Structure formats: C-alpha cells, structure tokens
Amino acid sequence: MSAAVTYAGPRSRTLGYGPRTSAAATDIRPAASTRLRLGRPFRGARMLGIGALAAIWVTGSATGLIDPRILPAPWTVVTTGIDLVSTGRLQENLAISLQRSALGLVFGVSIGVVLALLAGLSRLGDALIDGPIQVKRSIPNLALLPLLILWFGIGEDMKVITIAIGVFLPIYIHTHNGLRSIDARFVELSETVALSRAQFVRRVVLPGALPGFLLGLRFAVTGSMLALVVVEQVNATAGIGYMMELARTYGQTEIIFVGLVVYGVLGYTADAVVRLLQRRALSWRKTLED
Amino acid sequence: MAQDTRGLRGSGAQPQAEQTTRGPGHDQPSVVVRDLVRAYGDEPVLDHLDLDIAAGEFVAILGRSGSGKSTLLRALAGLDRDVPGSGTVTVPASVSVVFQDSRLLPWAKVLDNVVLGLAAATGLSRADAHRAGAAALAEVGLAGRERAWPGELSGGEQQRVSLARSLVRSPELLLADEPFGALDALTRTRMHGLLRDLLERHRPAVLMVTHDVDEAIVLADRVVVLDAGRIAAQERPADHRDQHALRTHLLAALGVEKSSSPTPEPQEVPA
C-alpha cells in the first residue's frame, strides 16, 4: 500500500490532477509521447516506396530519360506479356518450367521424407544416413552442376535431378529435426498407455514432426525455384529461363522483364500455397497463437 | 487379477514365491513392493522399501524433494527401466498414470487423446472406444468438448481430460504424480471433489504422490511419509479425530517445524 501512495504523489503533480489549469495538462501529452519514437504507422506505408519507384520508372520512360534498351517502359513490358500470352509462347514455356519444378519437388520431397524417417526412427539409419548428408550440406547445390551435367547430360533428367537435390536437403534436415525433438514426456505417456511401435509412430512421432516437415517444405519450395532458374539457363530448349536467355541474345529486355515477373509470381504463389497448407495442417497450433 | 512383475534386477525374491506365501485371500494386496532399491549413482533414492496397497485403497505419498516419492511412482509405472536397482514390484495388469502436466498430445482432439491406444489395448472396436471415451469425458464434466483441441482448454479442464484418459482404461491401479500441483487453489479443491466421485465409482487402488499435506489427508485412506527412500511415518486419517494434530504430526515427519507455516516445497524433478 505504501508504495502506491508514494507513487500517487509525484504522478499527481506532473500530470496536473486536481485543481490545475487545463493548459498544463495539454502541454504534457505531445511532448512526452513522440519525441524519441518513430511516430504512428500510416496507411499504405508498404506501398509508398514501391509507388515512388514505379512513378520514377513511368516518368523516366515517358520523357525518354531511360534508354528502353536498358529498361523498357512499363507499358512495353505489359504489351509484350500480352503478346507472349496471345501467341501461346509464355504458357508453353511456363508449362515446361512448372513440370520441371513439380517433378523435382515430388522426387526431392519423397527422398527427403524417406531418408528423414529412416534416420529419425532407427539408430542404424541415423548412423548410415545422417553423416553423408551433413557432408553434402556443406557443398553448395549448384556447385554439383558440372558433375550432374557429366553424369546425366544436359536433358530433362539433369534438370529434374538438380532441382530434387535442392529440395531434399531442407526437407530432410527439418523433418529429421522434428522427429528427433519430440518431447520425451510424450514417449513416456505412450509407454504408459501401451502404444505399439506402429501406433506410436502414427499418433505421436509423425504429427509431432509435421511442423518441422512443413517448415522444410517452405525452404524446399524456395530451393526448387533457385535450382529451376539455374538449370533453365543451361542448354535448355524450353522454359521461362530459356525464353529469357533467348531474349538476352536478341537484346529483348522487355521479355526478360516478363520472365522476371513470372518467376516472382511463381515464387510468391508457391510460398502462399505452403503457408496455407501450414495453417490447415497445424490448426491445433493456431488456437494458441490467436 | 493378472499380475505383472517389474523391476527384477539383482537379488529380488521371486514374485511367484510371494504370491504363494500370501495365499488367495480376499484382502490380497493389489500392489506389493518388496525390498525395493533404486539408486542414481551412489545415492540410494529408494532404500529397501516395502509397501502394500490393498485393492481399492487410496495411498498418498508425502515427502520432501529427493525423498524418492516420484522414483517409487515411476517404478510402479514401469518407467524406470534405465535406473539401476533391485527388489520386486508386483502391480495389476492394468495401470494408468496421471502426470502433473496433463500431457495431452496438442495435435490430437480431446476425444482422440482420451482414447489414445485404447482400442488396440482392450480389443474394443474403434466406435466402442470412442463411445467409452465420450462417456469418460462426460463423467469429468466435459461432455460436448470432444472435438476441441487441448490448447483451447483451461489447465483444470486439461487435467480433467487426462483423468478421463486414465479412467476410461478401467485401471486396477491409478498412479498420480502430483496431479493437481500445477492448478490454482480453487480448481484444485474442485478437482478433489471430482476425483473422490470418480474413485467412488471406479474403485481402483490409488497411489498419489503429493507435496500437499492437506490434500493427502482429505483424499487418502492412508498417508505415507517417505524420507531418504524409507517410510518415515504412516497414518490413516480415518483413525484420527483431531485432523489438526494429524497434520502437525505429518508435517513433523516431513521435517517441518511446528511453528513454521507449511510452505509448498519446490517441484521435484524426476530424473
């Protein structure tokens, strides 16, 4: 009680409680609250920088200050995109790119999950698998490209395999980590309710490792995009990356820009899909975060 | 009643011999602990402990941190396979454990937590197991919450789900490790009432570890004070008219001076 009383004393003096003039009270508010702070967030803050850049781009192109060979006008990029769609060239190349990354993802995720399960659920599996993968981890994926080209040629096999290698590693690491970090208390519980090993894996281990797997999947999707971009610029005859490479040789900057936009949309969509999946599959966790 | 003998290591007596020496009496104990030794390193945690629990009897174990009360419970639960020791522990075939934390799988709905492993363990069909689980939830006052996530429940409700999970297995022995230790005082009192009702109907033998003398007196048929791995005192609250004197006596056995107030001891951490 005594602390509250002594606190109330100076507080009533500075804030002007009691018989004080209102002018003293209004003085205090603005000075005290914003002097060292960033101030209020305002609406559309995120769009401001993007809008400013776009404005510079538009005015630069319209006034001819920007050389269209360096940076084509925004409307040129848009009309080029429409042209590419109407001739069917964009869809054709996009389909090839999507097929590559989808195949790479499917193989990479499957391999990553199987290896993580083998290593996570048995001591022998861990001893055999985890070491080599930790070694592989320190070699950048794209450094393997010359070797993969020698082994698998420059065709689709090499491209899908490169993407799969970029995918399986994050899946393995995060799933394995998820499997290994299952709470020992749940293991104890499973013993007291006499779960069989199969039930234990199905009811406790796999759902417990799911958050790790989904985190790995987000990294994997990003990794597959990165690998896709690189393999499509190596001796490809189709795909968004090939379309951009070809445009480079003809100096068609606007087509390169269309390709960049497509890659951006692809990456964003893929990440959004995984995040949606995460929200659905981990709905039990959402209730805790709300 | 099927018997299961655990923790045989070193020079323990044969459980079969024990059963025959006792003979088939109607008051045959549900739990028989003989000459139980458990040690972490050089420190004996349980020191040649003997304990019987009759069928349907509620025994509360009191003790300071490190007195061996949790170690005893873990020995009865069969959760101490990697702890060196000797002696025999005979427990019924169906044993349920209630932990201090409710220990619900956060990714499984409440009903799925209650029936975890039930169908396979009892031979019930899935539908029957779910019916039994829903009935157990209704018994603990959580009818209608079958499809909730554990994270949506309060601490007291979670512990009630964990009670339902234990009781749906119709255990002959219920082991409870400070089951109400993490709850606030009001919820705790309500849980005492609920537990008494449930035990009235299901009548398992109970061994409850607690650090709360009052809780032990209120709930148990027999209060056992453990000290340094041995039984330091045993009392039947029903034999005592003066509960206050009993309380003082038990506190003294726990090493708490008469004058000092009963402060809750820090949580014992099971190794």
XYZ file of C-alpha atoms in Angstrom:
561
model
C 0.000 0.000 0.000
C 2.718 2.448 0.946
C 4.338 2.121 -2.474
C 1.098 3.062 -4.168
C 0.749 6.157 -2.033
C 4.241 7.465 -2.718
C 3.712 6.755 -6.404
C 0.497 8.715 -6.496
C 2.233 11.796 -5.104
C 4.648 12.781 -7.922
C 2.229 11.470 -10.522
C -0.491 13.889 -9.446
C 1.964 16.766 -9.587
C 3.344 16.178 -13.103
C 0.087 15.220 -14.765
C -1.837 18.069 -13.214
C -4.536 16.095 -11.447
C -6.702 18.022 -9.055
C -7.011 21.789 -9.092
C -4.771 22.579 -12.025
C -5.219 24.514 -15.211
C -6.094 22.535 -18.319
C -3.265 24.263 -20.222
C -0.663 22.469 -18.103
C -2.243 19.108 -18.879
C -2.391 19.633 -22.657
C 1.281 20.643 -22.693
C 2.421 17.286 -21.466
C 0.839 14.902 -23.924
C 2.504 15.514 -27.318
C 5.951 16.311 -25.956
C 6.246 13.186 -23.833
C 4.907 10.582 -26.277
C 6.543 11.209 -29.683
C 9.923 12.795 -29.024
C 12.004 9.585 -29.276
C 9.556 7.348 -31.081
C 9.068 6.667 -34.778
C 5.561 8.081 -34.699
C 2.344 6.463 -35.838
C 2.299 3.937 -38.656
C 0.284 5.300 -41.573
C -1.961 3.674 -44.132
C -0.329 2.230 -47.246
C 3.148 2.589 -45.779
C 4.357 -0.522 -47.538
C 3.174 0.693 -50.944
C 4.849 4.091 -50.699
C 8.360 3.001 -51.711
C 7.057 0.751 -54.462
C 4.811 3.530 -55.741
C 7.679 6.013 -55.783
C 9.868 3.633 -57.779
C 7.064 2.983 -60.256
C 6.498 6.708 -60.642
C 10.193 7.252 -61.454
C 10.062 4.375 -63.938
C 6.948 5.727 -65.682
C 8.128 9.343 -65.903
C 11.655 8.289 -66.903
C 10.339 6.137 -69.738
C 7.741 8.679 -70.864
C 10.256 11.535 -71.053
C 12.881 9.351 -72.716
C 15.354 9.777 -69.843
C 15.596 5.987 -69.520
C 17.078 4.121 -72.500
C 14.500 1.425 -73.459
C 17.392 -0.984 -74.220
C 18.420 -0.763 -70.564
C 14.984 -0.566 -69.039
C 11.869 -0.886 -71.236
C 8.823 1.181 -70.395
C 6.285 -0.462 -68.091
C 3.635 -0.447 -70.832
C 6.095 -2.165 -73.182
C 6.549 -4.935 -70.609
C 2.764 -5.261 -70.275
C 2.106 -5.348 -74.045
C 4.995 -7.806 -74.532
C 3.449 -10.014 -71.856
C 0.079 -9.851 -73.624
C 1.757 -10.686 -76.940
C 3.590 -13.648 -75.433
C 0.333 -14.971 -73.986
C -1.655 -14.473 -77.187
C 0.951 -16.316 -79.280
C 0.987 -19.080 -76.646
C 4.742 -18.793 -76.117
C 4.509 -17.841 -72.430
C 2.110 -20.662 -71.494
C 4.226 -23.191 -73.389
C 7.394 -22.230 -71.549
C 5.604 -21.832 -68.234
C 4.163 -25.348 -68.537
C 7.656 -26.763 -69.092
C 9.044 -24.816 -66.109
C 6.180 -25.876 -63.861
C 6.592 -29.501 -64.883
C 10.309 -29.414 -64.063
C 9.896 -27.846 -60.649
C 6.899 -30.051 -59.813
C 8.806 -33.223 -60.711
C 11.853 -32.007 -58.808
C 9.692 -31.180 -55.792
C 7.913 -34.537 -55.818
C 11.146 -36.523 -56.044
C 13.036 -34.279 -53.639
C 10.288 -34.254 -51.009
C 9.806 -38.028 -51.233
C 13.507 -38.741 -50.909
C 13.905 -36.213 -48.097
C 10.991 -37.656 -46.114
C 12.067 -41.276 -46.582
C 15.653 -40.530 -45.545
C 14.488 -38.459 -42.559
C 12.201 -41.271 -41.407
C 14.958 -43.878 -41.780
C 17.419 -41.702 -39.880
C 14.911 -40.416 -37.344
C 13.351 -43.728 -36.391
C 16.365 -46.035 -36.171
C 19.832 -45.751 -34.722
C 21.363 -47.665 -37.618
C 19.603 -45.482 -40.162
C 20.851 -42.396 -38.369
C 24.415 -43.715 -38.332
C 24.308 -44.530 -42.055
C 22.408 -41.556 -43.411
C 22.999 -38.526 -41.250
C 26.787 -38.341 -41.701
C 26.841 -38.230 -45.517
C 24.011 -35.718 -45.573
C 25.814 -33.417 -43.159
C 28.808 -33.570 -45.546
C 26.568 -32.849 -48.518
C 25.157 -29.921 -46.587
C 28.435 -28.062 -46.718
C 28.661 -28.312 -50.524
C 26.515 -25.723 -52.307
C 23.983 -27.436 -54.538
C 24.800 -25.531 -57.673
C 28.467 -26.479 -57.333
C 27.353 -30.005 -58.237
C 26.035 -28.837 -61.586
C 29.147 -29.646 -63.671
C 29.170 -33.149 -62.213
C 25.446 -33.632 -62.780
C 25.813 -32.496 -66.401
C 28.613 -35.019 -66.912
C 26.568 -37.804 -65.339
C 23.100 -37.087 -66.669
C 23.713 -34.954 -69.732
C 22.000 -31.657 -70.456
C 18.478 -33.021 -70.846
C 15.446 -33.018 -68.582
C 16.889 -35.714 -66.277
C 19.728 -33.454 -65.173
C 17.324 -30.564 -64.613
C 14.861 -32.523 -62.504
C 17.670 -34.172 -60.522
C 19.308 -30.832 -59.772
C 16.015 -29.436 -58.514
C 15.352 -32.601 -56.461
C 18.761 -32.289 -54.802
C 17.996 -28.702 -53.901
C 14.692 -29.820 -52.412
C 15.525 -32.955 -50.472
C 18.102 -31.353 -48.183
C 15.877 -28.825 -46.362
C 13.103 -31.435 -46.195
C 15.491 -33.954 -44.652
C 17.049 -31.537 -42.179
C 13.838 -30.071 -40.823
C 11.865 -33.326 -40.786
C 14.738 -35.143 -39.087
C 14.995 -32.361 -36.562
C 11.242 -32.560 -35.964
C 11.417 -36.317 -35.429
C 14.315 -36.039 -33.042
C 12.930 -33.226 -30.937
C 9.718 -34.995 -29.936
C 9.096 -34.367 -26.265
C 10.345 -37.222 -24.076
C 7.241 -36.746 -21.936
C 5.122 -37.962 -24.845
C 7.327 -41.023 -25.214
C 6.687 -41.747 -21.539
C 2.950 -41.243 -21.996
C 2.961 -43.623 -24.962
C 4.572 -46.272 -22.787
C 2.018 -45.873 -20.018
C -0.904 -46.224 -22.444
C 0.861 -49.205 -24.040
C 1.044 -47.913 -27.609
C 2.579 -50.312 -30.101
C 5.526 -49.039 -32.086
C 3.391 -48.505 -35.171
C 0.767 -46.604 -33.177
C 3.469 -44.545 -31.503
C 4.872 -43.526 -34.867
C 1.426 -42.758 -36.297
C -0.081 -40.944 -33.319
C 2.911 -39.229 -31.763
C 6.023 -39.168 -33.944
C 4.586 -38.204 -37.324
C 2.202 -35.477 -36.122
C 4.949 -34.219 -33.825
C 7.344 -33.919 -36.765
C 4.795 -32.303 -39.084
C 5.654 -28.692 -38.144
C 9.309 -29.417 -38.947
C 8.387 -31.010 -42.256
C 6.245 -28.046 -43.273
C 8.997 -25.605 -42.390
C 11.338 -27.698 -44.541
C 8.766 -27.566 -47.327
C 8.848 -23.774 -47.353
C 12.609 -23.809 -47.725
C 12.303 -26.566 -50.320
C 9.952 -24.540 -52.495
C 12.361 -21.615 -52.437
C 15.224 -24.001 -53.203
C 13.375 -25.521 -56.138
C 12.832 -22.061 -57.649
C 16.511 -21.240 -57.324
C 17.574 -24.501 -58.939
C 14.943 -24.050 -61.660
C 16.306 -20.648 -62.650
C 19.832 -22.003 -62.919
C 19.102 -25.223 -64.820
C 16.873 -23.420 -67.301
C 19.773 -21.275 -68.366
C 21.992 -24.297 -69.014
C 21.397 -25.609 -72.507
C 17.646 -25.558 -72.186
C 15.408 -25.551 -75.260
C 12.257 -24.540 -73.458
C 11.117 -22.959 -70.218
C 10.870 -19.480 -68.781
C 14.630 -19.354 -68.222
C 15.247 -20.386 -71.852
C 12.838 -17.711 -73.031
C 14.854 -15.144 -71.058
C 18.194 -16.446 -72.323
C 16.954 -16.238 -75.886
C 15.704 -12.688 -75.280
C 19.153 -11.762 -73.996
C 20.809 -12.829 -77.250
C 18.309 -10.707 -79.226
C 18.512 -7.805 -76.775
C 14.782 -8.056 -75.930
C 14.951 -6.567 -72.464
C 11.163 -6.455 -72.176
C 10.894 -10.263 -72.494
C 13.494 -10.654 -69.736
C 11.269 -8.466 -67.583
C 8.225 -10.595 -68.328
C 10.241 -13.646 -67.275
C 11.240 -11.969 -64.014
C 7.612 -11.144 -63.270
C 6.601 -14.754 -63.960
C 9.321 -16.096 -61.639
C 8.218 -13.638 -58.963
C 4.573 -14.668 -59.241
C 5.550 -18.356 -59.215
C 7.673 -17.987 -56.102
C 5.055 -15.974 -54.275
C 2.251 -18.374 -55.185
C 4.224 -21.444 -54.168
C 5.081 -19.932 -50.793
C 1.461 -18.860 -50.262
C 0.266 -22.405 -51.001
C 2.678 -23.882 -48.455
C 1.665 -21.294 -45.863
C -1.973 -22.182 -46.441
C -1.079 -25.854 -46.041
C 0.720 -24.994 -42.812
C -2.293 -23.165 -41.444
C -4.606 -26.045 -42.306
C -2.372 -28.838 -41.030
C -1.337 -27.037 -37.863
C -4.735 -25.665 -36.942
C -4.189 -27.023 -33.406
C -1.357 -24.519 -33.079
C -3.264 -21.587 -34.461
C -5.530 -21.571 -31.427
C -2.510 -20.958 -29.230
C -1.232 -18.104 -31.360
C -4.536 -16.234 -31.537
C -6.431 -60.387 -11.249
C -3.485 -60.737 -13.590
C -0.204 -59.764 -12.031
C 2.770 -58.231 -13.701
C 6.155 -58.209 -12.089
C 8.585 -55.469 -12.892
C 11.989 -54.210 -11.963
C 13.712 -57.538 -11.372
C 17.363 -56.896 -11.075
C 19.888 -58.128 -8.574
C 18.730 -60.352 -5.743
C 14.988 -59.812 -5.652
C 12.694 -62.523 -4.323
C 10.696 -64.414 -6.937
C 7.230 -62.910 -7.256
C 5.657 -66.348 -7.652
C 7.031 -67.323 -4.266
C 5.486 -64.198 -2.809
C 2.114 -64.942 -4.294
C 2.094 -68.460 -2.844
C 3.241 -67.345 0.601
C 0.338 -64.934 0.718
C -2.222 -67.356 -0.478
C -5.517 -66.466 -2.098
C -7.182 -64.171 0.411
C -9.946 -61.696 -0.319
C -7.718 -58.906 1.011
C -4.877 -59.846 -1.283
C -2.962 -56.614 -1.930
C -3.175 -55.032 -5.328
C 0.378 -53.702 -5.157
C 3.283 -55.452 -3.460
C 6.646 -53.731 -3.223
C 9.425 -55.721 -1.573
C 12.949 -54.654 -0.746
C 12.938 -52.042 -3.500
C 16.250 -50.293 -4.101
C 16.759 -47.615 -6.731
C 19.904 -45.536 -6.977
C 21.172 -42.744 -9.166
C 24.948 -43.034 -8.926
C 25.962 -43.704 -5.318
C 22.888 -42.040 -3.809
C 20.175 -44.576 -2.972
C 16.848 -42.965 -3.762
C 14.783 -45.894 -2.541
C 16.335 -47.797 0.335
C 14.953 -51.349 0.742
C 11.393 -50.124 0.623
C 8.403 -52.380 1.401
C 4.860 -51.265 0.624
C 1.496 -52.979 0.118
C -1.572 -51.320 -1.321
C -4.892 -53.113 -0.931
C -7.374 -53.268 -3.801
C -9.353 -50.046 -3.815
C -7.111 -48.378 -1.245
C -6.009 -44.777 -1.736
C -2.436 -44.207 -0.576
C -0.916 -40.739 -0.631
C 2.859 -40.458 -0.613
C 4.283 -37.353 1.031
C 7.914 -36.448 1.033
C 10.407 -33.705 0.520
C 12.240 -33.227 -2.764
C 14.581 -36.143 -3.246
C 12.752 -38.361 -0.747
C 12.155 -40.894 -3.523
C 8.406 -40.434 -3.937
C 8.498 -39.841 -7.659
C 11.025 -42.630 -8.102
C 8.619 -45.013 -6.355
C 5.785 -43.972 -8.625
C 7.935 -44.390 -11.715
C 8.967 -47.855 -10.531
C 5.303 -48.832 -10.191
C 4.546 -47.339 -13.619
C 7.390 -49.318 -15.187
C 9.042 -46.109 -16.361
C 12.389 -46.659 -14.650
C 13.956 -49.369 -16.775
C 17.208 -47.474 -17.075
C 17.542 -46.815 -13.342
C 19.772 -49.338 -11.572
C 18.323 -51.106 -8.574
C 16.908 -54.314 -7.163
C 13.793 -55.685 -5.499
C 10.368 -56.710 -6.713
C 7.343 -54.713 -7.698
C 4.066 -56.511 -8.328
C 1.294 -54.454 -9.865
C -2.045 -55.282 -11.510
C -2.219 -55.788 -15.270
C -3.986 -52.515 -15.915
C -2.203 -49.472 -14.565
C -2.992 -45.879 -15.501
C -0.808 -42.877 -14.837
C -1.886 -39.273 -14.318
C 1.041 -36.907 -14.655
C 1.470 -33.497 -13.106
C 1.166 -31.903 -16.511
C -1.922 -33.135 -18.319
C 0.356 -34.476 -21.054
C -2.211 -34.241 -23.818
C -0.991 -34.536 -27.391
C -1.537 -30.978 -28.660
C -2.180 -32.171 -32.216
C -4.963 -34.594 -31.259
C -8.537 -33.603 -30.440
C -9.664 -34.074 -26.846
C -11.546 -37.307 -27.554
C -8.616 -38.755 -29.523
C -6.393 -38.022 -26.553
C -8.761 -39.857 -24.208
C -8.912 -42.973 -26.384
C -5.208 -42.934 -27.332
C -4.226 -46.578 -27.791
C -7.460 -47.745 -26.131
C -8.910 -49.817 -28.969
C -5.703 -51.781 -29.511
C -5.056 -52.284 -25.801
C -8.554 -53.501 -24.894
C -9.736 -55.142 -28.098
C -12.663 -52.716 -28.348
C -13.782 -51.599 -31.785
C -12.934 -48.033 -32.706
C -16.548 -46.991 -32.376
C -16.849 -48.607 -28.939
C -13.618 -46.989 -27.809
C -14.931 -43.606 -28.927
C -18.213 -44.214 -27.100
C -16.338 -45.150 -23.928
C -14.122 -42.082 -24.328
C -17.102 -39.773 -24.735
C -18.691 -41.314 -21.635
C -15.476 -40.773 -19.666
C -15.388 -37.139 -20.813
C -18.979 -36.701 -19.684
C -18.008 -38.189 -16.320
C -15.370 -35.500 -15.791
C -17.847 -32.821 -16.860
C -16.501 -32.211 -20.351
C -19.356 -33.546 -22.464
C -19.501 -31.644 -25.731
C -15.803 -30.798 -25.786
C -14.812 -33.972 -27.676
C -13.787 -32.078 -30.810
C -11.860 -29.306 -29.016
C -8.072 -29.020 -29.212
C -6.294 -29.402 -25.865
C -4.848 -25.918 -26.330
C -8.353 -24.477 -26.177
C -8.975 -25.827 -22.667
C -8.030 -24.313 -19.319
C -5.426 -26.005 -17.132
C -8.086 -27.581 -14.937
C -10.024 -28.855 -17.957
C -6.864 -30.339 -19.452
C -6.196 -32.212 -16.236
C -9.785 -33.487 -16.271
C -9.207 -34.815 -19.806
C -6.119 -36.565 -18.511
C -8.207 -38.104 -15.693
C -10.733 -39.283 -18.288
C -7.890 -40.807 -20.315
C -6.774 -42.750 -17.251
C -10.207 -43.885 -16.066
C -11.507 -44.989 -19.463
C -8.980 -47.834 -19.235
C -10.680 -49.095 -16.033
C -7.370 -49.345 -14.214
C -6.922 -51.575 -11.197
C -4.159 -49.227 -10.119
C -4.143 -45.474 -10.679
C -0.791 -43.741 -10.260
C -0.906 -39.979 -9.897
C 2.225 -37.835 -9.776
C 1.228 -34.541 -8.125
C -1.807 -34.447 -10.409
C -3.084 -31.119 -9.107
C 0.290 -29.500 -8.448
C 0.033 -27.116 -11.396
C -3.516 -25.953 -10.664
C -4.711 -22.926 -8.730
C -6.174 -23.457 -5.249
C -9.829 -23.156 -6.268
C -9.549 -25.519 -9.228
C -7.605 -27.900 -7.016
C -10.428 -28.086 -4.465
C -12.948 -28.760 -7.227
C -10.688 -31.477 -8.628
C -10.514 -33.144 -5.205
C -14.303 -33.472 -5.221
C -14.308 -34.790 -8.779
C -11.572 -37.307 -8.052
C -13.422 -38.619 -4.985
C -16.615 -39.091 -7.025
C -14.730 -40.878 -9.782
C -12.893 -43.185 -7.392
C -16.191 -43.956 -5.638
C -17.450 -45.398 -8.919
C -14.288 -46.970 -10.359
C -12.620 -48.163 -7.142
C -9.032 -48.637 -8.357
C -6.164 -48.802 -5.929
C -4.521 -45.389 -5.961
C -1.013 -44.219 -5.276
C -0.823 -40.450 -5.369
C 2.391 -38.535 -4.901
C 1.860 -35.063 -3.493
C 3.660 -32.408 -1.512
C 0.421 -31.081 -0.056
C -0.282 -32.486 3.424
C -3.880 -31.253 3.436
C -4.583 -32.807 0.068
C -3.197 -36.106 1.330
C -5.354 -36.019 4.493
C -8.513 -35.079 2.604
C -8.199 -37.678 -0.141
C -6.261 -40.679 1.105
C -7.154 -43.759 3.132
C -3.527 -43.927 4.196
C -0.812 -41.281 4.182
C 2.772 -42.499 3.850
C 5.678 -40.152 4.515
C 8.852 -41.035 2.652
C 12.208 -39.808 3.837
C 15.526 -40.734 2.249
C 13.912 -43.651 0.443
C 12.331 -45.197 3.535
C 8.910 -44.978 5.098
C 9.227 -42.434 7.918
C 5.584 -42.446 9.018
C 2.215 -43.921 8.052
C -1.168 -42.720 9.235
C -4.804 -43.455 8.427
C -6.690 -40.138 8.540
C -9.865 -42.061 9.446
C -8.195 -43.163 12.712
C -7.654 -39.557 13.765
C -10.378 -37.400 15.229
C -8.084 -34.404 15.503
C -7.090 -33.653 11.902
C -5.072 -30.685 13.049
C -2.900 -32.878 15.277
C -2.511 -35.356 12.410
C -1.438 -32.542 10.148
C 1.130 -31.323 12.671
C 2.373 -34.872 13.137
C 2.799 -35.413 9.385
C 4.497 -32.060 8.953
C 6.901 -33.003 11.724
C 7.640 -36.280 9.911
C 8.364 -34.175 6.822
C 10.821 -32.143 8.868
C 8.698 -29.011 9.051
C 8.805 -27.312 12.477
C 5.543 -26.819 14.327
C 5.880 -23.058 14.332
C 6.646 -22.532 10.695
C 3.873 -22.337 8.138
C 3.582 -25.119 5.582
C 5.212 -23.594 2.529
C 4.988 -25.653 -0.627
C 8.325 -27.173 -1.454
C 9.878 -26.617 -4.874
C 8.858 -29.056 -7.553
C 10.685 -32.316 -7.572
C 12.240 -33.024 -10.931
C 12.086 -36.686 -11.891
C 15.394 -37.725 -13.369
